mmCIF file of C-alpha atoms and ligand atoms in Angstrom:
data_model
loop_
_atom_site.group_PDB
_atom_site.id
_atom_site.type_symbol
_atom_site.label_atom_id
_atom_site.label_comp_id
_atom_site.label_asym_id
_atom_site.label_seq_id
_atom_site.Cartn_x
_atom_site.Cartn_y
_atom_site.Cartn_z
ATOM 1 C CA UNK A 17 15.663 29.194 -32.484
ATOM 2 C CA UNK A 18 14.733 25.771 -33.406
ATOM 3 C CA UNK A 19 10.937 25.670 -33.397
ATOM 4 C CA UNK A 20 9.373 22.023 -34.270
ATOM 5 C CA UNK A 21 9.021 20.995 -30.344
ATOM 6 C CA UNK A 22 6.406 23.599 -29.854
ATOM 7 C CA UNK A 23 2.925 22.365 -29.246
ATOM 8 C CA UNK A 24 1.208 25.444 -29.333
ATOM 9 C CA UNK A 25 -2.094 25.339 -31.545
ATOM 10 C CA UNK A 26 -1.914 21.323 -31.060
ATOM 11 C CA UNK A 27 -4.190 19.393 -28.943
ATOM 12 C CA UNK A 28 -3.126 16.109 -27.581
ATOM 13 C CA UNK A 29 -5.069 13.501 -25.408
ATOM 14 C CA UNK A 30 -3.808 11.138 -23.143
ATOM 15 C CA UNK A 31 -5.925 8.035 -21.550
ATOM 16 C CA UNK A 32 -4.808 7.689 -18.291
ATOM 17 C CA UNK A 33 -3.639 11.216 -17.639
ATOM 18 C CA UNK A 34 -5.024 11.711 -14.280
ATOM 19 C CA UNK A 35 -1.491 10.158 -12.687
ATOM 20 C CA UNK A 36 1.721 8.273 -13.269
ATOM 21 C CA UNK A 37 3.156 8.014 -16.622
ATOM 22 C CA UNK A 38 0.484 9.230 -18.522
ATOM 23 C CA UNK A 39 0.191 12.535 -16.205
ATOM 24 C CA UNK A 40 3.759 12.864 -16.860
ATOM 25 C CA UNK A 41 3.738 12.815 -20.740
ATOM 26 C CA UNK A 42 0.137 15.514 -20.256
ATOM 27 C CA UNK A 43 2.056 17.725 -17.933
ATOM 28 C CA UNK A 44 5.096 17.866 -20.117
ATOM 29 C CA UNK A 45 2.995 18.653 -23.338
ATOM 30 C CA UNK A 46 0.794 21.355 -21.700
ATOM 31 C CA UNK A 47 4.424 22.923 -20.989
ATOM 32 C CA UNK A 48 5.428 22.527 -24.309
ATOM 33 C CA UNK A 49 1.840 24.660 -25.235
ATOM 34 C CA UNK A 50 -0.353 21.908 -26.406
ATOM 35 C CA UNK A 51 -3.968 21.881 -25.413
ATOM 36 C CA UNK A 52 -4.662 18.678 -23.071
ATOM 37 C CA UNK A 53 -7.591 15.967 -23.063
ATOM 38 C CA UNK A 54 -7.350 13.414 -20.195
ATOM 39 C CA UNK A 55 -9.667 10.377 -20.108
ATOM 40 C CA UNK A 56 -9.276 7.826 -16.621
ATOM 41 C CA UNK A 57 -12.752 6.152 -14.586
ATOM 42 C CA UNK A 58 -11.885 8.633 -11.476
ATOM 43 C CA UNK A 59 -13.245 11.589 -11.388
ATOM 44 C CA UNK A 60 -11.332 13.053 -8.591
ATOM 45 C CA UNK A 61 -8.184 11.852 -9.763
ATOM 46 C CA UNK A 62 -9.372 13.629 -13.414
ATOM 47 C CA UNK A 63 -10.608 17.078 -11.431
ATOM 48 C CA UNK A 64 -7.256 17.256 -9.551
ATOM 49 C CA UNK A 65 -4.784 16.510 -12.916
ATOM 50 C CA UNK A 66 -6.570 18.880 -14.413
ATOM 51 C CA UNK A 67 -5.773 21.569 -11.656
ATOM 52 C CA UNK A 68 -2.530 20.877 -11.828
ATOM 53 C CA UNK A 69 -2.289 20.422 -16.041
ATOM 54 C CA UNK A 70 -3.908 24.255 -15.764
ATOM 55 C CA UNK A 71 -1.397 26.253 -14.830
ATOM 56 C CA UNK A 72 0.418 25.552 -17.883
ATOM 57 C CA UNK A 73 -1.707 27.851 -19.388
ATOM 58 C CA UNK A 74 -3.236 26.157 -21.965
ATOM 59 C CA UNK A 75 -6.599 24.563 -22.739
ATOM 60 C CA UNK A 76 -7.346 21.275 -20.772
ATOM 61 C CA UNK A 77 -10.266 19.494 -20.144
ATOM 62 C CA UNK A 78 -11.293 15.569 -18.841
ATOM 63 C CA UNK A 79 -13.735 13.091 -19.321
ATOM 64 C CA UNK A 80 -14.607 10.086 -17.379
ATOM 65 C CA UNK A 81 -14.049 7.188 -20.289
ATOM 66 C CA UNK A 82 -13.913 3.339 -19.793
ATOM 67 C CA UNK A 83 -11.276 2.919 -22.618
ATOM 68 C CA UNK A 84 -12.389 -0.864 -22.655
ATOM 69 C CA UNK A 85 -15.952 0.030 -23.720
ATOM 70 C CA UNK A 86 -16.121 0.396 -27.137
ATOM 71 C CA UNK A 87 -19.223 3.020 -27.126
ATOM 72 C CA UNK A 88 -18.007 5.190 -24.381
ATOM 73 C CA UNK A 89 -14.504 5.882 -26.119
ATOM 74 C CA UNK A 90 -16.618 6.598 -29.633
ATOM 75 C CA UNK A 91 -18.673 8.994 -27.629
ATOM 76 C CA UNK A 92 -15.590 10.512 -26.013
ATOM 77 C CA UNK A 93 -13.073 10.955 -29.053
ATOM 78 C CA UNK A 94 -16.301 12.733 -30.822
ATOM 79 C CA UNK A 95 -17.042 14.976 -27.477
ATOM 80 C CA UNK A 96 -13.026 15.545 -27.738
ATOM 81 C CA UNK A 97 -12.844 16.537 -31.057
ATOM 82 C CA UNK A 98 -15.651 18.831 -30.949
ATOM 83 C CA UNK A 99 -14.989 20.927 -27.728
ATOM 84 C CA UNK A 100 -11.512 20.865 -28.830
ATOM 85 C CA UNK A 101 -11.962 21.718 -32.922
ATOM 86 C CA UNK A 102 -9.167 19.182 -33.430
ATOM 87 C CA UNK A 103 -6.693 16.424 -31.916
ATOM 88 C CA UNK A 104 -3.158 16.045 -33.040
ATOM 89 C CA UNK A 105 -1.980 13.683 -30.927
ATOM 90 C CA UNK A 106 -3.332 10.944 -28.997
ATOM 91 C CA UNK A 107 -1.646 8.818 -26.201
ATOM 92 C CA UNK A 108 -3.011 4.931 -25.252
ATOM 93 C CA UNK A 109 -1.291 5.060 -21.892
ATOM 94 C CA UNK A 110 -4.655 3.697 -19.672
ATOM 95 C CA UNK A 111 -3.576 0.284 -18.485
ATOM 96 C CA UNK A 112 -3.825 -1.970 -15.446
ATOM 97 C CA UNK A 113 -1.521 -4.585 -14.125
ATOM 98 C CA UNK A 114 -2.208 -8.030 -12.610
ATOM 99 C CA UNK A 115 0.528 -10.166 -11.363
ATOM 100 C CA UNK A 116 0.111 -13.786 -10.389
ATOM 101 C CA UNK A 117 1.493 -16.495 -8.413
ATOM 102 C CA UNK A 118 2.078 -18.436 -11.728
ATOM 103 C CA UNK A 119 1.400 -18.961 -15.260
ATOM 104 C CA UNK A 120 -1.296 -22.136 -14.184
ATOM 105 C CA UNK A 121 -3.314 -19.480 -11.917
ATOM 106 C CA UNK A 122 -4.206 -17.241 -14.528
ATOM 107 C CA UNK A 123 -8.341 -17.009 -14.620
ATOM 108 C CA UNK A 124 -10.108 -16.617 -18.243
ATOM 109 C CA UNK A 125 -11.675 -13.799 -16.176
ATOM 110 C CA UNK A 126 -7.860 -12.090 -15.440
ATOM 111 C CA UNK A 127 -6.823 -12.384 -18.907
ATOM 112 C CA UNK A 128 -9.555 -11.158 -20.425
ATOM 113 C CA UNK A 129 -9.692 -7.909 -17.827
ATOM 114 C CA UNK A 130 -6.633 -7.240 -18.508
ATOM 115 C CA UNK A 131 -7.065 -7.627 -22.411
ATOM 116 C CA UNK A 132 -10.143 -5.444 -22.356
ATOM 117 C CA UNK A 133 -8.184 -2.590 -20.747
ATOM 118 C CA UNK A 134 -4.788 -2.608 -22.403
ATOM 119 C CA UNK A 135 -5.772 -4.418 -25.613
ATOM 120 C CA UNK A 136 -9.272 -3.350 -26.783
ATOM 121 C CA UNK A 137 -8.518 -0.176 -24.760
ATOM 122 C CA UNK A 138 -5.671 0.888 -26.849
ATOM 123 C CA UNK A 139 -7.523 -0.600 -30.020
ATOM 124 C CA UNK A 140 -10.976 1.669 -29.446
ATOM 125 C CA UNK A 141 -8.916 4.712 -28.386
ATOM 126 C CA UNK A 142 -6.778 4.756 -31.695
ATOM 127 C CA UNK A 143 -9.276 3.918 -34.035
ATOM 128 C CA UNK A 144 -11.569 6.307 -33.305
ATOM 129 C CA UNK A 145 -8.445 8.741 -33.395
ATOM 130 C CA UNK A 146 -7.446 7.577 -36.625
ATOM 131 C CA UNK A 147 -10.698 8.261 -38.265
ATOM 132 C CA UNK A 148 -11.103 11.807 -37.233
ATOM 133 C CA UNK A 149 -7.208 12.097 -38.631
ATOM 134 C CA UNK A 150 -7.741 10.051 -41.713
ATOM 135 C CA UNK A 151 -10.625 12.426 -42.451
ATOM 136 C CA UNK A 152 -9.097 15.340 -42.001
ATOM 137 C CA UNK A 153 -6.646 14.204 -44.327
ATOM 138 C CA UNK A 154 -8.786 13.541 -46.806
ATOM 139 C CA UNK A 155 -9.911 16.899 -46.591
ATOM 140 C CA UNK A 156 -6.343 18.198 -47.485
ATOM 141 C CA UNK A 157 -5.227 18.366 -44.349
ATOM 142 C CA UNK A 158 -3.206 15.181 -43.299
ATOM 143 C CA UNK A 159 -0.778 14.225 -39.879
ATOM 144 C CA UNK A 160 -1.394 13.111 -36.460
ATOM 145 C CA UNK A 161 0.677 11.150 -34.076
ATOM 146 C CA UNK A 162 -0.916 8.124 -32.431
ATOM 147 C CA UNK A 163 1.503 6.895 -29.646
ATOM 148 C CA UNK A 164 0.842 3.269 -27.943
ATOM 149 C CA UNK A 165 2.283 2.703 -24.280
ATOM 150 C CA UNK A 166 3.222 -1.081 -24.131
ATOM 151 C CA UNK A 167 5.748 -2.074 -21.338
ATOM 152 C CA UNK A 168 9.035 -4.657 -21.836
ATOM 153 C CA UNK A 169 6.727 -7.284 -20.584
ATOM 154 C CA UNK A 170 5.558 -7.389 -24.073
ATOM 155 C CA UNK A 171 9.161 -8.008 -25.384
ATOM 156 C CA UNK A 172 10.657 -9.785 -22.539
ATOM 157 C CA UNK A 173 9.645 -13.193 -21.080
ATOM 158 C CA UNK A 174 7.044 -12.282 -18.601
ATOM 159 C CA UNK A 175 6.831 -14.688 -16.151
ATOM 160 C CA UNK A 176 3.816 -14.698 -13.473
ATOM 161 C CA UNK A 177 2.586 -12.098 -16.080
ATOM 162 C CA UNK A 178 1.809 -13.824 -19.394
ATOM 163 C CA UNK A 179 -1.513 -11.915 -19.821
ATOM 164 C CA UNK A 180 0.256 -8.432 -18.955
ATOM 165 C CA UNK A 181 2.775 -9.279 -21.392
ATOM 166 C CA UNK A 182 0.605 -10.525 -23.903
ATOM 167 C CA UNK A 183 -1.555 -7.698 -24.063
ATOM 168 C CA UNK A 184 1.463 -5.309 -24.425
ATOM 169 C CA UNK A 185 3.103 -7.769 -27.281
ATOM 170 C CA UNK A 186 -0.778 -7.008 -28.964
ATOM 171 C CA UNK A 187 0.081 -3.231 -28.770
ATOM 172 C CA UNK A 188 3.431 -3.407 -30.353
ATOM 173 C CA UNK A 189 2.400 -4.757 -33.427
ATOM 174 C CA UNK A 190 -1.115 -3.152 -33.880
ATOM 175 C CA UNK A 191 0.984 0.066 -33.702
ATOM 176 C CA UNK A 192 3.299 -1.480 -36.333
ATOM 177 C CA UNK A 193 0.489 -2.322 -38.657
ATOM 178 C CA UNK A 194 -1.193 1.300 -37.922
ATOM 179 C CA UNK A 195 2.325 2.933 -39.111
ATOM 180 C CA UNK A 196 2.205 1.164 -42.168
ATOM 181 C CA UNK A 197 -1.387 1.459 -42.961
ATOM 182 C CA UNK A 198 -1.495 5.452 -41.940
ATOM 183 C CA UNK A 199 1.321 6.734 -43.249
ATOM 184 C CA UNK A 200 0.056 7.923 -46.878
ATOM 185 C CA UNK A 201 -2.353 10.178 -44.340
ATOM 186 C CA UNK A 202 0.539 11.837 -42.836
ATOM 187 C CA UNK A 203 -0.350 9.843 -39.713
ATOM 188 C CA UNK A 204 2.319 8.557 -37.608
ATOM 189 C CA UNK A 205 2.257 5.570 -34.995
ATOM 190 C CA UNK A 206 5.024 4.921 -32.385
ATOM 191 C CA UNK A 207 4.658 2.460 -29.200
ATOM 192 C CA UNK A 208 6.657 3.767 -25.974
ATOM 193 C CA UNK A 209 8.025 0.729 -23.961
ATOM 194 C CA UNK A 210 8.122 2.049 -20.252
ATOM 195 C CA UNK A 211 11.138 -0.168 -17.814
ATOM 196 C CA UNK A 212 10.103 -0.081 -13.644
ATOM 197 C CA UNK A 213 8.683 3.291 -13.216
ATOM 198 C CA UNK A 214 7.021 4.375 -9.836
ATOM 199 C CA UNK A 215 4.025 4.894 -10.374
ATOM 200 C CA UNK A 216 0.769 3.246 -8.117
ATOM 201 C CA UNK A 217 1.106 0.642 -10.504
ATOM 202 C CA UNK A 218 4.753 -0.536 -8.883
ATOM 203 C CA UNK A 219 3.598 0.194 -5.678
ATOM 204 C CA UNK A 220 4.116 -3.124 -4.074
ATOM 205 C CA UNK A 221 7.437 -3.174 -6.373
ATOM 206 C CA UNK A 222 8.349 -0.449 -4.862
ATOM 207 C CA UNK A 223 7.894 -1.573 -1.262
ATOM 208 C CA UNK A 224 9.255 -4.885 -1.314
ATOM 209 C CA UNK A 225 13.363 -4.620 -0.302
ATOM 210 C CA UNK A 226 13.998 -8.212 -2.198
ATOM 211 C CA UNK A 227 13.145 -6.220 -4.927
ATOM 212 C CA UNK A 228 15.085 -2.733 -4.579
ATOM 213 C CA UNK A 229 18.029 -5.316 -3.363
ATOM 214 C CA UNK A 230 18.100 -7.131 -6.789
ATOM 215 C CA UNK A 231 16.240 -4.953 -9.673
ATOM 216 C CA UNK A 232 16.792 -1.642 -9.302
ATOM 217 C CA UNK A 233 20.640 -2.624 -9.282
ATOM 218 C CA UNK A 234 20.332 -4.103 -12.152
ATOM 219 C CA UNK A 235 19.158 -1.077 -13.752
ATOM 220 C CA UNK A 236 22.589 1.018 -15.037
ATOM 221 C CA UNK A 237 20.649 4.361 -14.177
ATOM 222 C CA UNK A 238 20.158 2.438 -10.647
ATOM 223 C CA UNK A 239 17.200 4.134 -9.599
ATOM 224 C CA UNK A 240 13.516 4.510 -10.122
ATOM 225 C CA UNK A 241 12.198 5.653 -13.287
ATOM 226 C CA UNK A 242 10.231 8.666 -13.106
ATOM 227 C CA UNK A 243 6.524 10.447 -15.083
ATOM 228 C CA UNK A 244 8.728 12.986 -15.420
ATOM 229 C CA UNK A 245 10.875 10.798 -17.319
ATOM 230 C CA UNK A 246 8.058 10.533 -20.066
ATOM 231 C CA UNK A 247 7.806 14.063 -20.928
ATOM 232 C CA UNK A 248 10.632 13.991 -23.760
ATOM 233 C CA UNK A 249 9.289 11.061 -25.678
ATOM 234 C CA UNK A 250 5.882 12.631 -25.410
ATOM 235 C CA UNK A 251 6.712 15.824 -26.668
ATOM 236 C CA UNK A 252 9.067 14.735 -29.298
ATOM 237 C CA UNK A 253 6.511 12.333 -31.045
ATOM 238 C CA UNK A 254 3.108 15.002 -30.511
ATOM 239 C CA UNK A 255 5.379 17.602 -32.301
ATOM 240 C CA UNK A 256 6.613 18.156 -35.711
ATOM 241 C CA UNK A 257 9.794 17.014 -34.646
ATOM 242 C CA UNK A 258 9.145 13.784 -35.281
ATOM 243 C CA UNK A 259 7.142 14.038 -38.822
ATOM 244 C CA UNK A 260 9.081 11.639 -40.444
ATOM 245 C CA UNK A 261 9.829 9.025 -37.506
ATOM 246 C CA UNK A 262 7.057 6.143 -37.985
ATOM 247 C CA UNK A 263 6.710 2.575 -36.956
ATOM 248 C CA UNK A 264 9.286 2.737 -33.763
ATOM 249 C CA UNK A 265 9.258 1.126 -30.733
ATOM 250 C CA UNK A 266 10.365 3.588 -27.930
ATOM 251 C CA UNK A 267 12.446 1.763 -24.826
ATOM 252 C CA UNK A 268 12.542 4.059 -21.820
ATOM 253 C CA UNK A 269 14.357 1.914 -18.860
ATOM 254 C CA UNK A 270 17.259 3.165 -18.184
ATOM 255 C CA UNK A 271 19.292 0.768 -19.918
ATOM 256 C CA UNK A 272 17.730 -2.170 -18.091
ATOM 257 C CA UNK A 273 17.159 -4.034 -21.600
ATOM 258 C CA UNK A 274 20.747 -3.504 -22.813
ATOM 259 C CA UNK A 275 22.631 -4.758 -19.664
HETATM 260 P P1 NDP B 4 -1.035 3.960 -12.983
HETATM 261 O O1 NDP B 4 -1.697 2.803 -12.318
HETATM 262 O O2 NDP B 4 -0.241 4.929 -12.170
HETATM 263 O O3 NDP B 4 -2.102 4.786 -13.820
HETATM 264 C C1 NDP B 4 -2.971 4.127 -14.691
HETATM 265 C C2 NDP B 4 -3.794 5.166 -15.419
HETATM 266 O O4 NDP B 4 -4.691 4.489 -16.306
HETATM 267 C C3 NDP B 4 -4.643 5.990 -14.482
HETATM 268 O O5 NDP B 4 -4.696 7.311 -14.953
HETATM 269 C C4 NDP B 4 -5.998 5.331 -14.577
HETATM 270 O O6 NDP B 4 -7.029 6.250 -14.302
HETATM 271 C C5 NDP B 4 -6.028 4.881 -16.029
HETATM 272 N N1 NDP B 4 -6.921 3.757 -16.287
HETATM 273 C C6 NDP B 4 -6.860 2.502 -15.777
HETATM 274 N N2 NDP B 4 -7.859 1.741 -16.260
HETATM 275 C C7 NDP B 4 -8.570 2.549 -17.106
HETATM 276 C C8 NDP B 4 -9.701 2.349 -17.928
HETATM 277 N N3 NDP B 4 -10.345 1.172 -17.973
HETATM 278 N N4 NDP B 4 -10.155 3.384 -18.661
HETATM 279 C C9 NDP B 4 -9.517 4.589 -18.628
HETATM 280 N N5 NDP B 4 -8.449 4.834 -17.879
HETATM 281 C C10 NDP B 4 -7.977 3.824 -17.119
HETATM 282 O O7 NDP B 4 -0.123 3.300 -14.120
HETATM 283 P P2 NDP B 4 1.223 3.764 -14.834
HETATM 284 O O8 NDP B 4 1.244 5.227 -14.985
HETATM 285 O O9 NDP B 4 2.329 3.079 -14.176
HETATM 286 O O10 NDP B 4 1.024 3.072 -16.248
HETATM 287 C C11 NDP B 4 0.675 3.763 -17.426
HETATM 288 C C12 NDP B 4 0.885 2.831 -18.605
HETATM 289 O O11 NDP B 4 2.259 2.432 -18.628
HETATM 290 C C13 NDP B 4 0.072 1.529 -18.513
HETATM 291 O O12 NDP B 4 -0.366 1.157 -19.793
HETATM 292 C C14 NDP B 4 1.088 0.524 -17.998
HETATM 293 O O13 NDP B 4 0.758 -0.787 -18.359
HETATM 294 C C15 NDP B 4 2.346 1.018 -18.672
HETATM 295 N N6 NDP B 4 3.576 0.590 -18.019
HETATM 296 C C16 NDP B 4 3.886 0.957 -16.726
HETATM 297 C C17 NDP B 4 5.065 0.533 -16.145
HETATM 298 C C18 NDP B 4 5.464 0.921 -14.753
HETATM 299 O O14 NDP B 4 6.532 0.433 -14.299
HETATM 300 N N7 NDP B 4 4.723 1.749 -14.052
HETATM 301 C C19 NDP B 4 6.012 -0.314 -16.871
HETATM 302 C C20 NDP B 4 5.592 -0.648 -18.219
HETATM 303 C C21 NDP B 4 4.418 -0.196 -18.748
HETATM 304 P P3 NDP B 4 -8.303 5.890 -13.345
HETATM 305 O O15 NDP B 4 -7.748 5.302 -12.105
HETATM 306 O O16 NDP B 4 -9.021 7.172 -13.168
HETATM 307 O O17 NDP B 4 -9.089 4.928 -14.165
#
């Protein structure tokens, strides 16, 4: 039997994995054995997840982190690291959304919310990850996957989204530069660009008919995309798998780019 996708003896932690995509990718890696750390702001949402991430059978636990303040995600990684003796793999899925009526109407105050969330968020999260990693390495014991969730609006034109997109360009090439910097550790970095997924973040997406009418059709898998739909990638790049797979940008849209 072909062994490298199991996660047992592996911790991973996902921001954001109280729901949506980011409870997907937890859910999929608890089944796959791996021990689970969620970060989100809501506690209920993090009580219930981790319920439900439970009956995998394996080790999970949450915290109530910020991601875009710098001294609670320090505080958190250590807390992490030392209930959980080690993390393998760490997810930067927390983000927020914040459409517009048009590029003029953007506030300084809704770009830089949005910045301090998916930007600094993702920046905080994976440095403090990479030092326990780059550590360990030095120790003799190297690896670690750090895995960035962007979206297309960081590839695509954006419109009535600049700062969204902006902030997800930012994560596609700090990722880039992390893969090139980390790799001598064994440390891996991937980004994972997500297409319309319904989540609570689409939710308005979701319910507006002009747009079922004359997106989703435009999608070749013409339909939704799914969490579920995250728990491949997730497992495949927190496993050993993927030890020699570095630097990639991940599209999961069901073909929506390539049409
Ligand atoms: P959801 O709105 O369903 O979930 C967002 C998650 O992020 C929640 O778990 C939330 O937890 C957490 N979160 C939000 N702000 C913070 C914060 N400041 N600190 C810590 N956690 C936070 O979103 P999705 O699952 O749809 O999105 C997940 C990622 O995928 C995001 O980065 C998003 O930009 C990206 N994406 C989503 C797409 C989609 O179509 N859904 C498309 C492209 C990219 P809590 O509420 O407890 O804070």
């Amino acid at each position: 039997m072909y062994k490298p996708f199991d996660l047992s003896g592996k911790t991973a932690l996902v921001t954001g994995g109280n729901r949506g995509i980011g409870l997907g990718m937890a859910d999929a890696l608890a089944q796959a054995g791996a021990d689970i750390v969620i970060w989100g702001t809501n506690a209920e949402r993090n009580a219930e997840a981790v319920k439900s991430l439970k009956a995998h059978g394996t080790r999970v636990s949450a915290a109530r982190i910020d991601v875009s303040k710098e001294a609670e995600v320090v505080d958190g990684m250590r807390d992490a690291v030392t209930q959980m003796g080690r993390i393998d793999s760490v997810f930067a899925n927390a983000g927020i959304g914040s459409a517009v009526p048009s590029f003029t109407e953007i506030t300084a105050e809704a770009f830089r919310k949005v910045h301090a969330v998916n930007e600094d968020g993702v920046f905080y999260t994976l440095r403090e990850a990479a030092k326990h990693m780059t550590e360990r390495a030095k120790k003799g014991d190297p690896g670690g996957s750090l895995v960035g969730v962007a979206s297309l609006a960081g590839i695509e034109g954006a419109g009535r989204n600049q700062h969204y997109g902006a902030s997800k360009g930012a994560v596609i090439s700090m990722m880039r530069g992390i893969a090139v910097e980390l790799a001598r550790y064994g440390v891996r970095a991937n980004t994972i660009a997500p297409g319309w997924i319904a989540t609570d973040m689409t939710q308005r997406a979701q319910d507006n008919p002009a747009f079922a009418e004359k997106v989703i059709p435009r999608i070749p898998m013409r339909r939704w995309g799914k969490p579920e739909d995250f728990g491949g990638i997730a497992v495949y790049l927190a496993s050993d798998a993927s030890a020699y797979h570095t630097g990639d940008l991940f599209i999961v849209d069901g073909g929506y780019t390539v049409f």
